[in-house]
XYZ file of C-alpha atoms in Angstrom:
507
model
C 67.756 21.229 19.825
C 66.544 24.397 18.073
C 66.326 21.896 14.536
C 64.478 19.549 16.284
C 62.101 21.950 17.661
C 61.186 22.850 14.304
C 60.974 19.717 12.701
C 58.349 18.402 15.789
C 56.489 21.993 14.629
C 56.475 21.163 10.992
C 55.406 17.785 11.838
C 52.398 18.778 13.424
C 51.620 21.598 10.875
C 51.403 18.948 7.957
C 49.616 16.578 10.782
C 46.689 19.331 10.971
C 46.632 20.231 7.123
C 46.382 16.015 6.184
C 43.096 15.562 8.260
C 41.156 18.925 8.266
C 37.915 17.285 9.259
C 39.457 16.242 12.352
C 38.261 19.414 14.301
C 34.758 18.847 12.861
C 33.847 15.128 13.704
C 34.172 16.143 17.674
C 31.292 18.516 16.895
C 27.355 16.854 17.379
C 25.729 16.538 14.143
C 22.418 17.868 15.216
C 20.112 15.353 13.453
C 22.121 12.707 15.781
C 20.337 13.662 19.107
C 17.176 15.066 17.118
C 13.873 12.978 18.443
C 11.285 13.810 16.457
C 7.907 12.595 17.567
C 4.225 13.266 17.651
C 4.615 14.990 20.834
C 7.781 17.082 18.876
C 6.924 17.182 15.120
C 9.993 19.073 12.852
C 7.980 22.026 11.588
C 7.795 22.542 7.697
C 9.514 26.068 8.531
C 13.126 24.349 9.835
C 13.954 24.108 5.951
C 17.577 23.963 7.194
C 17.327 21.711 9.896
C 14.697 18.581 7.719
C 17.061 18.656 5.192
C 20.005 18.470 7.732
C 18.066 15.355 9.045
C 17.220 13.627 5.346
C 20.498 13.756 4.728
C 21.709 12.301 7.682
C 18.827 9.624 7.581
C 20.515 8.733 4.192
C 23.939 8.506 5.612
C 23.309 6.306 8.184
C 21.063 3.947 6.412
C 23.867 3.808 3.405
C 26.953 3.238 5.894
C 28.516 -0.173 6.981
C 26.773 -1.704 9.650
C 27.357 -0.717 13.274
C 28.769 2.336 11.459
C 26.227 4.266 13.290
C 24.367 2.833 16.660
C 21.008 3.576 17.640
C 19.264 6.812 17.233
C 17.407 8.621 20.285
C 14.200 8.609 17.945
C 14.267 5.028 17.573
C 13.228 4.766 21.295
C 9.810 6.898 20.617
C 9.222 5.043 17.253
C 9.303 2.938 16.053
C 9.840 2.081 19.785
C 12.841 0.300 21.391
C 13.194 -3.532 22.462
C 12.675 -4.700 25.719
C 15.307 -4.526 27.969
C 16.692 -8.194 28.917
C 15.299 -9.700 26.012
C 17.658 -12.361 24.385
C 19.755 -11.927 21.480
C 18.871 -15.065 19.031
C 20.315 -17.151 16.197
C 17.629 -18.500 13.218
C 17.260 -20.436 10.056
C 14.251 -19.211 8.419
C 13.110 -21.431 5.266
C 12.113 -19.360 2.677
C 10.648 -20.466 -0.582
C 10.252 -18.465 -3.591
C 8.267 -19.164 -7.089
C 7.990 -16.446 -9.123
C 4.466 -15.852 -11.546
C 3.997 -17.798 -14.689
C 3.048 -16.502 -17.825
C -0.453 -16.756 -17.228
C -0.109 -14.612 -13.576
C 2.258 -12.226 -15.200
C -0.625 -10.872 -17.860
C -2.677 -10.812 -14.814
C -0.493 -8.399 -12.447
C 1.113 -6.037 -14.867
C -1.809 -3.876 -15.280
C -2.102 -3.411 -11.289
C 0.220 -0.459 -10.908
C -1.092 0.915 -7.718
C -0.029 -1.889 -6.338
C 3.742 -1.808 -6.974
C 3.320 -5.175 -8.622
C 7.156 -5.719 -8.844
C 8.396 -4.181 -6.266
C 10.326 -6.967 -4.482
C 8.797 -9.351 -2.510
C 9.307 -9.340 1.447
C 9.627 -12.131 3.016
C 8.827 -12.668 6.669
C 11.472 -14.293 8.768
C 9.701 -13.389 12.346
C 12.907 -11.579 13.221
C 13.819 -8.145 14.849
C 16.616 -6.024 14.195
C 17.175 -3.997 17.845
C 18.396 -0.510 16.713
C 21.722 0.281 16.370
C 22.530 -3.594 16.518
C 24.741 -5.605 13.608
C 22.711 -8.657 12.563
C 24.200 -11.146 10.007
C 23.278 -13.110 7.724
C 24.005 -16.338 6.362
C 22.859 -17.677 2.644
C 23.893 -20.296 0.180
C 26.140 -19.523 -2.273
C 23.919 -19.998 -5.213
C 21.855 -17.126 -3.605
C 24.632 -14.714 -3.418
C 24.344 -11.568 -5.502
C 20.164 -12.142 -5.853
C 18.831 -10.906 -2.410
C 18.850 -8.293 -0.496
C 17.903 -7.793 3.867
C 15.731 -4.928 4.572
C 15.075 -3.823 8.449
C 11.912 -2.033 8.912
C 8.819 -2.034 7.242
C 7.558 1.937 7.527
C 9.109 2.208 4.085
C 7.440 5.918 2.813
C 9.700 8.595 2.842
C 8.329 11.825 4.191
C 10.589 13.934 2.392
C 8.220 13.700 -0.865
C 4.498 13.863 -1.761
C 1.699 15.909 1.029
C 4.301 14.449 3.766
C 6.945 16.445 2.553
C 4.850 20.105 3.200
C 3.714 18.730 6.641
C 5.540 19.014 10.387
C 7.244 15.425 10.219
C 6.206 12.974 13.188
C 8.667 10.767 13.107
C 12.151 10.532 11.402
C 11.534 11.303 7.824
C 13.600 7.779 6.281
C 13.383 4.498 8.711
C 14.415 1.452 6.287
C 17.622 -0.168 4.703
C 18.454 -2.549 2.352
C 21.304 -4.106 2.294
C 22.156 -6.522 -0.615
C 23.745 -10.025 -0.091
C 26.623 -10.103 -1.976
C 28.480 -12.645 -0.119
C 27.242 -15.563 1.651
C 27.988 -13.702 4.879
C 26.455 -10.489 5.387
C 26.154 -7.586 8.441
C 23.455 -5.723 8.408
C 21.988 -2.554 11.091
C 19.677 0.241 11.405
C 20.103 2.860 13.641
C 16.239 2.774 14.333
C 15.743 -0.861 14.352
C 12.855 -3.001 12.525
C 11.421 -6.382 11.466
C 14.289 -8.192 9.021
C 12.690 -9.342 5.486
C 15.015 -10.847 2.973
C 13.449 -9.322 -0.588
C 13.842 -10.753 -3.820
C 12.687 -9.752 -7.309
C 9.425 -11.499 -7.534
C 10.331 -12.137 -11.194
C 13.636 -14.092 -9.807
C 14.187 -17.293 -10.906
C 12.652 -20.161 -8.285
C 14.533 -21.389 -5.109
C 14.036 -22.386 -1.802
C 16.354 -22.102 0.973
C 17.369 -21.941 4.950
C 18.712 -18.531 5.896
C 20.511 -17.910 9.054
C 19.878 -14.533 10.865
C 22.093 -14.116 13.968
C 21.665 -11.551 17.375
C 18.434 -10.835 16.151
C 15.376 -11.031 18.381
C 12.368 -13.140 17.722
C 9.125 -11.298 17.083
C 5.611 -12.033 17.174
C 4.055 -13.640 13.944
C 0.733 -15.425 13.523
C 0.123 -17.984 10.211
C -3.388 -18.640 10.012
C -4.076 -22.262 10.188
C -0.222 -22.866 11.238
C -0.187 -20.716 14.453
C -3.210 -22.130 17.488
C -4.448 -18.965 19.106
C -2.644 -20.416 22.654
C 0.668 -20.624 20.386
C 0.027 -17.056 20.120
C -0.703 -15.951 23.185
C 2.692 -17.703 24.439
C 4.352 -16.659 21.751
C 3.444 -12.583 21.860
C 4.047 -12.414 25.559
C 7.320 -13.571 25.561
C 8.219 -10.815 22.642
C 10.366 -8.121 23.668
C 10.577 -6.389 19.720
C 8.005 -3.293 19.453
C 6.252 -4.946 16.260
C 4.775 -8.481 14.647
C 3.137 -9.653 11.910
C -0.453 -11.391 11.488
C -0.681 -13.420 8.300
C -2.925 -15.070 6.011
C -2.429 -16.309 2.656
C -4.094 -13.300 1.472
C -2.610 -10.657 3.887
C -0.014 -9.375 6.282
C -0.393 -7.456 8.483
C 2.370 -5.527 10.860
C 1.222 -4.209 13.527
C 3.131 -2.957 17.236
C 3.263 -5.619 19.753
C 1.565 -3.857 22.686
C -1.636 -4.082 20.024
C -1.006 -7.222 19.336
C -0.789 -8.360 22.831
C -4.828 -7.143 23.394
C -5.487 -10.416 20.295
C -6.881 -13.433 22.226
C -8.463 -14.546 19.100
C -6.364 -14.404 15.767
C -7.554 -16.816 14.288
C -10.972 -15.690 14.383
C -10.080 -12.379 13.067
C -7.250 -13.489 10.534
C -10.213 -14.899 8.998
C -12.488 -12.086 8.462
C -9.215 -10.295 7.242
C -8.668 -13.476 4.295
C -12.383 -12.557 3.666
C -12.238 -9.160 2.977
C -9.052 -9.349 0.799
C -11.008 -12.225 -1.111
C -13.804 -10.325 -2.045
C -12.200 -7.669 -3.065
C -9.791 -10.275 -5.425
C -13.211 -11.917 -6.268
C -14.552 -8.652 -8.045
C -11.515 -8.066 -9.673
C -11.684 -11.824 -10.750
C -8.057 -12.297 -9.676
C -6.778 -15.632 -7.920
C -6.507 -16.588 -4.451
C -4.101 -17.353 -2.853
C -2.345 -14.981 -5.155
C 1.539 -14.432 -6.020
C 1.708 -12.447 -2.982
C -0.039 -11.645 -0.069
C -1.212 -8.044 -0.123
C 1.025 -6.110 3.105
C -0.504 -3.830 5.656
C 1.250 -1.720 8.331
C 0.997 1.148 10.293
C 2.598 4.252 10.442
C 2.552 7.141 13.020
C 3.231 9.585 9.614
C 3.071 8.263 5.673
C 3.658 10.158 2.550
C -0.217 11.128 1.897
C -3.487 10.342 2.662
C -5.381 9.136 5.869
C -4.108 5.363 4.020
C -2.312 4.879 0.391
C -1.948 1.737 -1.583
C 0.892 -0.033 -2.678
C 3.138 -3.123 -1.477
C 2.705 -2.759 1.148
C -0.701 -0.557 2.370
C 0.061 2.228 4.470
C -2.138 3.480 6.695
C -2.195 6.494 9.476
C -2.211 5.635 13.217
C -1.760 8.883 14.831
C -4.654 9.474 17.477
C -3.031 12.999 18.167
C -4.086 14.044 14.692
C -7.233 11.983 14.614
C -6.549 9.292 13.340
C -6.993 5.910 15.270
C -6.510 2.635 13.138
C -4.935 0.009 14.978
C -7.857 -1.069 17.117
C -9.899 -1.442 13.765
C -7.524 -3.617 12.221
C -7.164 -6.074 14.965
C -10.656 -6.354 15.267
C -11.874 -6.440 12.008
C -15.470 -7.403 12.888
C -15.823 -3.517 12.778
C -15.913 -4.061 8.962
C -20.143 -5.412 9.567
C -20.649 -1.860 11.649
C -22.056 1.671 9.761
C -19.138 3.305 8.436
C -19.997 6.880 7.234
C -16.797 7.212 5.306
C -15.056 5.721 8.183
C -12.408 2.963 8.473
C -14.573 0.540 7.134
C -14.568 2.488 3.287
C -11.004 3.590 3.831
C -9.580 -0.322 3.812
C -12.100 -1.119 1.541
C -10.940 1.635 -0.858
C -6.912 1.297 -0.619
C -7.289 -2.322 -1.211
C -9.184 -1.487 -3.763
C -6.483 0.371 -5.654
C -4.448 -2.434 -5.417
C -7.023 -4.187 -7.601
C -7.585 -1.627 -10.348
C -6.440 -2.816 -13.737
C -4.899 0.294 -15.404
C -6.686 -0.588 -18.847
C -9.888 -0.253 -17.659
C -8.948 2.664 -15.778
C -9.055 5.746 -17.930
C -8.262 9.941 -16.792
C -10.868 10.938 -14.324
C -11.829 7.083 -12.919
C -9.023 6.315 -10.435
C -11.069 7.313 -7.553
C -14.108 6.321 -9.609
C -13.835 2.561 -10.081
C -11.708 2.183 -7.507
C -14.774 2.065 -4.878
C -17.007 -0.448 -7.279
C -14.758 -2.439 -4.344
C -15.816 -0.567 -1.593
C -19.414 -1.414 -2.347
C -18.644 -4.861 -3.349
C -17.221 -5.256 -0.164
C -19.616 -3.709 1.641
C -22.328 -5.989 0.131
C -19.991 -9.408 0.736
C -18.692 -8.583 3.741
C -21.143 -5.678 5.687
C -24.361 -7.211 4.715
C -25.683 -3.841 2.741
C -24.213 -0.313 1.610
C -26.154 1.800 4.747
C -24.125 4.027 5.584
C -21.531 3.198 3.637
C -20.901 7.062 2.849
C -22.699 9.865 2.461
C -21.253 10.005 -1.668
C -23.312 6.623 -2.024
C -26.624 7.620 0.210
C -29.925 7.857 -1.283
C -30.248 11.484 -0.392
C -26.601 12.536 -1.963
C -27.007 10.619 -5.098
C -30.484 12.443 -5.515
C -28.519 15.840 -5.210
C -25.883 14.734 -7.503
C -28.175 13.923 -10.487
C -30.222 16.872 -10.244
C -27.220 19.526 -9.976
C -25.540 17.512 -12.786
C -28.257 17.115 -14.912
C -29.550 20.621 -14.050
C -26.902 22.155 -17.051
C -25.651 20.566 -19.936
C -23.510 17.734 -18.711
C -19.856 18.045 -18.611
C -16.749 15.327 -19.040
C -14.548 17.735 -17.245
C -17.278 18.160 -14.162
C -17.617 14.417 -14.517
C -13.958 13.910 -13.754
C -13.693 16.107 -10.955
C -16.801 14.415 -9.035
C -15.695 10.889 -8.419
C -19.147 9.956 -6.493
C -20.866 11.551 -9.446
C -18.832 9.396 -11.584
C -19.442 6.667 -9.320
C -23.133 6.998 -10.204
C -22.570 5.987 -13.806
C -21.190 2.623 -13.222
C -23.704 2.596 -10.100
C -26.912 2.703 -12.340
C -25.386 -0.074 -14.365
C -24.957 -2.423 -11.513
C -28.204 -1.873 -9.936
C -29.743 -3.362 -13.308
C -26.886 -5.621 -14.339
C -25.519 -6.852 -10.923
C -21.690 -7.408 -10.211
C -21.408 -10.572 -12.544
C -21.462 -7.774 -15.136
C -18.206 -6.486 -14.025
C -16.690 -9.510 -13.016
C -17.346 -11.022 -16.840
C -16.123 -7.446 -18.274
C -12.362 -7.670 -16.027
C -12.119 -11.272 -17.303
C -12.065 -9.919 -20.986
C -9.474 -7.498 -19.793
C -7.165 -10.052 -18.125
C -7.485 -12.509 -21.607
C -5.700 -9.831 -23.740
C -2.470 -10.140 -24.931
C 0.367 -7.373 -24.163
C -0.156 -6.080 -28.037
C -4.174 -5.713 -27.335
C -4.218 -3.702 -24.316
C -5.910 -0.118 -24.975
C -2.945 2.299 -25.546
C -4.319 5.997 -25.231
C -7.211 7.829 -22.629
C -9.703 7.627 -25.732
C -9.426 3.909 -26.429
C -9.728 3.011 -22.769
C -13.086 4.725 -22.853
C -14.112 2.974 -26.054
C -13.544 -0.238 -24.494
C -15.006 -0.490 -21.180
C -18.001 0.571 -23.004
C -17.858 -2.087 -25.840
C -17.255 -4.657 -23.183
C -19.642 -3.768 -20.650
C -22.015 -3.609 -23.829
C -21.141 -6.940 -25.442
C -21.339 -8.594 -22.032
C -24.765 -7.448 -21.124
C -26.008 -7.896 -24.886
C -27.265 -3.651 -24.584
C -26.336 -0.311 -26.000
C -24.415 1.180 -23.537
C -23.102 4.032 -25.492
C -26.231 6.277 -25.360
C -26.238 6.126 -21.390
C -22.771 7.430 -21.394
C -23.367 9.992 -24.374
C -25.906 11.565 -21.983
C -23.463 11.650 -19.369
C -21.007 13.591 -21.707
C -18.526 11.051 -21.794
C -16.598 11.227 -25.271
C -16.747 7.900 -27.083
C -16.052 7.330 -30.627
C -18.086 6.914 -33.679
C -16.843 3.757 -34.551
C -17.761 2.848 -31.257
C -21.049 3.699 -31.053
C -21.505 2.598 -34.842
C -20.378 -1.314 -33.979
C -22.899 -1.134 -31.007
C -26.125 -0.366 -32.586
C -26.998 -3.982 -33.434
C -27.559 -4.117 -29.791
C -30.643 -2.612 -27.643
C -30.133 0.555 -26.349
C -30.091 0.807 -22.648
C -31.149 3.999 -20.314
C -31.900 3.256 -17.020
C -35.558 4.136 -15.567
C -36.079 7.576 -14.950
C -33.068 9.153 -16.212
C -31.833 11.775 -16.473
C -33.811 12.475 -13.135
C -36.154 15.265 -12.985
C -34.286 18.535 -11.740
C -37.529 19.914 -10.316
């Protein structure tokens, strides 16, 4: 008896030595019952505590699904699915062509707009959090996609968001590749399901079968009748939906998108807007991809940024109201002062920027040649536009620029200043100037692109100068932008141009 006493004792000694981390999975990981919020942001000072919560945020994203079920924050945001509403089974058709050669050229210079990042593609589904979705593909697919949940994709453990109290969880999407032709997918704070793909991937087109999903709202323009819609969004229990155009999509919460009797009037002011903007940048519509737009509560920097897709603040609590203004984008005709209205114009803008005529010091310069584009196509006129592009600032500019001897480095750091460079040029030239001077840019084979800071300078002058048959090069000399000799050698067989009045009188 006394033997077998102490082999039961020895037994349970090697039991407790084999699994030490038994004792510390009963304990609560604290970022598990966390709920971080607008109401309850995680101060910048819990060091300890935010990186406690990353790392759990990458745990559970990373783990097999229904590893993890769904997380008390998912419930505030980005909000929780209706109780009652029905799990569903779906074949979504999806169709993918990648660029040609002749769109490739076209979107390799757009960098700010993540130009091959992969492509999402909307499949009008909802992954409740916590829940194990799967998903069904054709064998010839398996090994080339991917299912993401969620589409509030910045992480707020980087950039300005990263030295700011966090409002919501700092990591909220997951991607989960296909590597068999049945898949299980979940997020423990739920979102919309996209299946991505490379947009450089060969072509295919096929039916994919999402199961205990539930169906979300999702307007097509010129698919989708505005009583469709209505039916449709009511009888939605996920938090968020989609409003598309050929040119745009939008994702916006559902309790928003339940106050939209009208899409299709507004979808169309939203294709509008994202054509003009193409329109100056003399790039294609439809193009190979819609440009994406969604809201977010807390994004890595900015009141919007640009990318694939747009994000852009809704937080009233901090000031920042959005999501009205989007789904009623007739506000884009109303004075803006710097408001909304410039803000869209501006981050889709940066999506549009071609990085070789984009040289150090004219990122937030050129960028907002499409904010007043836009604001002439789609506002009617520039009044207040902003206060950088009002008569009375521009006046101020000029004189305290022009007061001393003009400086690059000054120029750089002003971008209305800046601004007022290519300004003066269009007021004389109009925009079929610029339009004929990106055109030149998009013809150039990879080997001709401008390689350094200097060279980029050199040739949006010689091309704004050979298109407009005028000397440009002694207007920007007297701004103190560097150009080369060679440069402004080549252009003296043309006339030189200096606007009226300028430089302005400083008195």
């Amino acid at each position: 008896m006394k033997n077998l006493l102490a082999f039961i004792a020895v037994c349970l000694l090697f039991g407790s030595l084999s699994n030490p981390t038994q004792a510390r999975s009963d304990q609560v990981n604290p970022a598990d019952t966390l709920v971080i919020s607008t109401a309850q942001p995680l101060a910048v000072s819990e060091t300890k505590l935010r990186q406690a919560v990353f790392q759990r945020c990458q745990e559970m994203l990373n783990a097999p699904a229904g590893q993890f079920g769904a997380h008390p924050s998912a419930a505030v945001f980005p909000g929780p699915v209706a109780p009652g509403t029905a799990r569903i089974a779906r074949a979504v058709n999806i169709r993918h062509v990648p660029p040609d050669a002749a769109m490739l050229r076209l979107i390799t210079p757009l960098d700010y707009s993540d130009p091959f990042s992969p492509n999402l593609y909307s499949t009008a589904l909802y992954a409740a959090p916590g829940e194990v979705v799967a998903i069904d593909i054709p064998a010839a697919l398996v090994g080339k996609l991917e299912v993401q949940i969620g589409c509030h994709s910045d992480n707020l453990n980087e950039w300005v968001a990263a030295q700011e109290p966090w409002r919501r969880m700092p990591l909220l999407v997951n991607h989960t590749p296909l590597i068999t032709a049945h898949t299980l997918a979940s997020n423990p704070f739920g979102g919309l399901i996209y299946i991505t793909c490379p947009p450089t991937n060969a072509a295919w087109r096929a039916d994919i079968t999402i199961s205990n999903a539930v169906m979300s709202p999702r307007f097509i323009l010129g698919q989708t009748t505005d009583d469709e819609w209505k039916t449709m969004v009511e009888a939605s229990g996920a938090p968020w939906g989609e409003l598309t155009t050929s040119n745009i999509i939008i994702m916006l919460p559902t309790h928003v998108l339940k106050k939209i009797a009208d899409p299709t009037a507004r979808m169309r002011i939203w294709n509008n807007v994202i054509g003009a903007e193409m329109d100056l940048a003399q790039l294609p519509t439809p193009f190979y991809r819609a440009q994406r737009l969604v809201t977010d509560v807390h994004i890595g920097g900015g009141f919007m940024h640009s990318g694939y897709p747009i994000m852009v603040h809704h937080c009233p609590e901090q000031g920042m109201s959005t999501e009205d203004f989007i789904s009623d984008p007739a506000q884009f005709s109303r004075p803006a002062n710097g408001g909304p209205n410039w803000g869209f114009f501006h981050e889709i803008g940066h999506n549009m920027q071609n990085q070789d005529w984009v040289f150090n010091g004219t990122t937030e310069v050129s960028v907002n040649l499409f904010s007043l584009y836009s604001f002439d196509k789609i506002a009617g006129g520039r009044d207040n536009a902003h206060e950088g592009v009002s008569n009375l600032g521009t006046q101020k500019m000029l004189r305290r620029y022009f007061s001393k001897t003009p400086d690059f480095k000054q120029w750089q750091a002003d971008p209305f200043l800046a601004l007022t460079t290519f300004r003066l040029i269009q007021n004389d030239f109009g925009w079929e100037l610029f339009k004929q001077t990106f055109r030149r840019y998009q013809e150039l084979p990879e080997a001709q692109r401008p390689k350094g800071d200097a060279e980029k300078r050199d040739r949006l002058v010689r091309y704004l100068s050979e298109t407009a048959g005028c000397n440009f090069a002694p207007y920007f000399n007297l701004w103190g932008i560097p150009l080369s000799k060679r440069l402004k050698s080549d252009l003296k067989k043309y006339p030189d141009w200096i606007p009226y009045n300028f430089p302005p009188q400083t008195k």
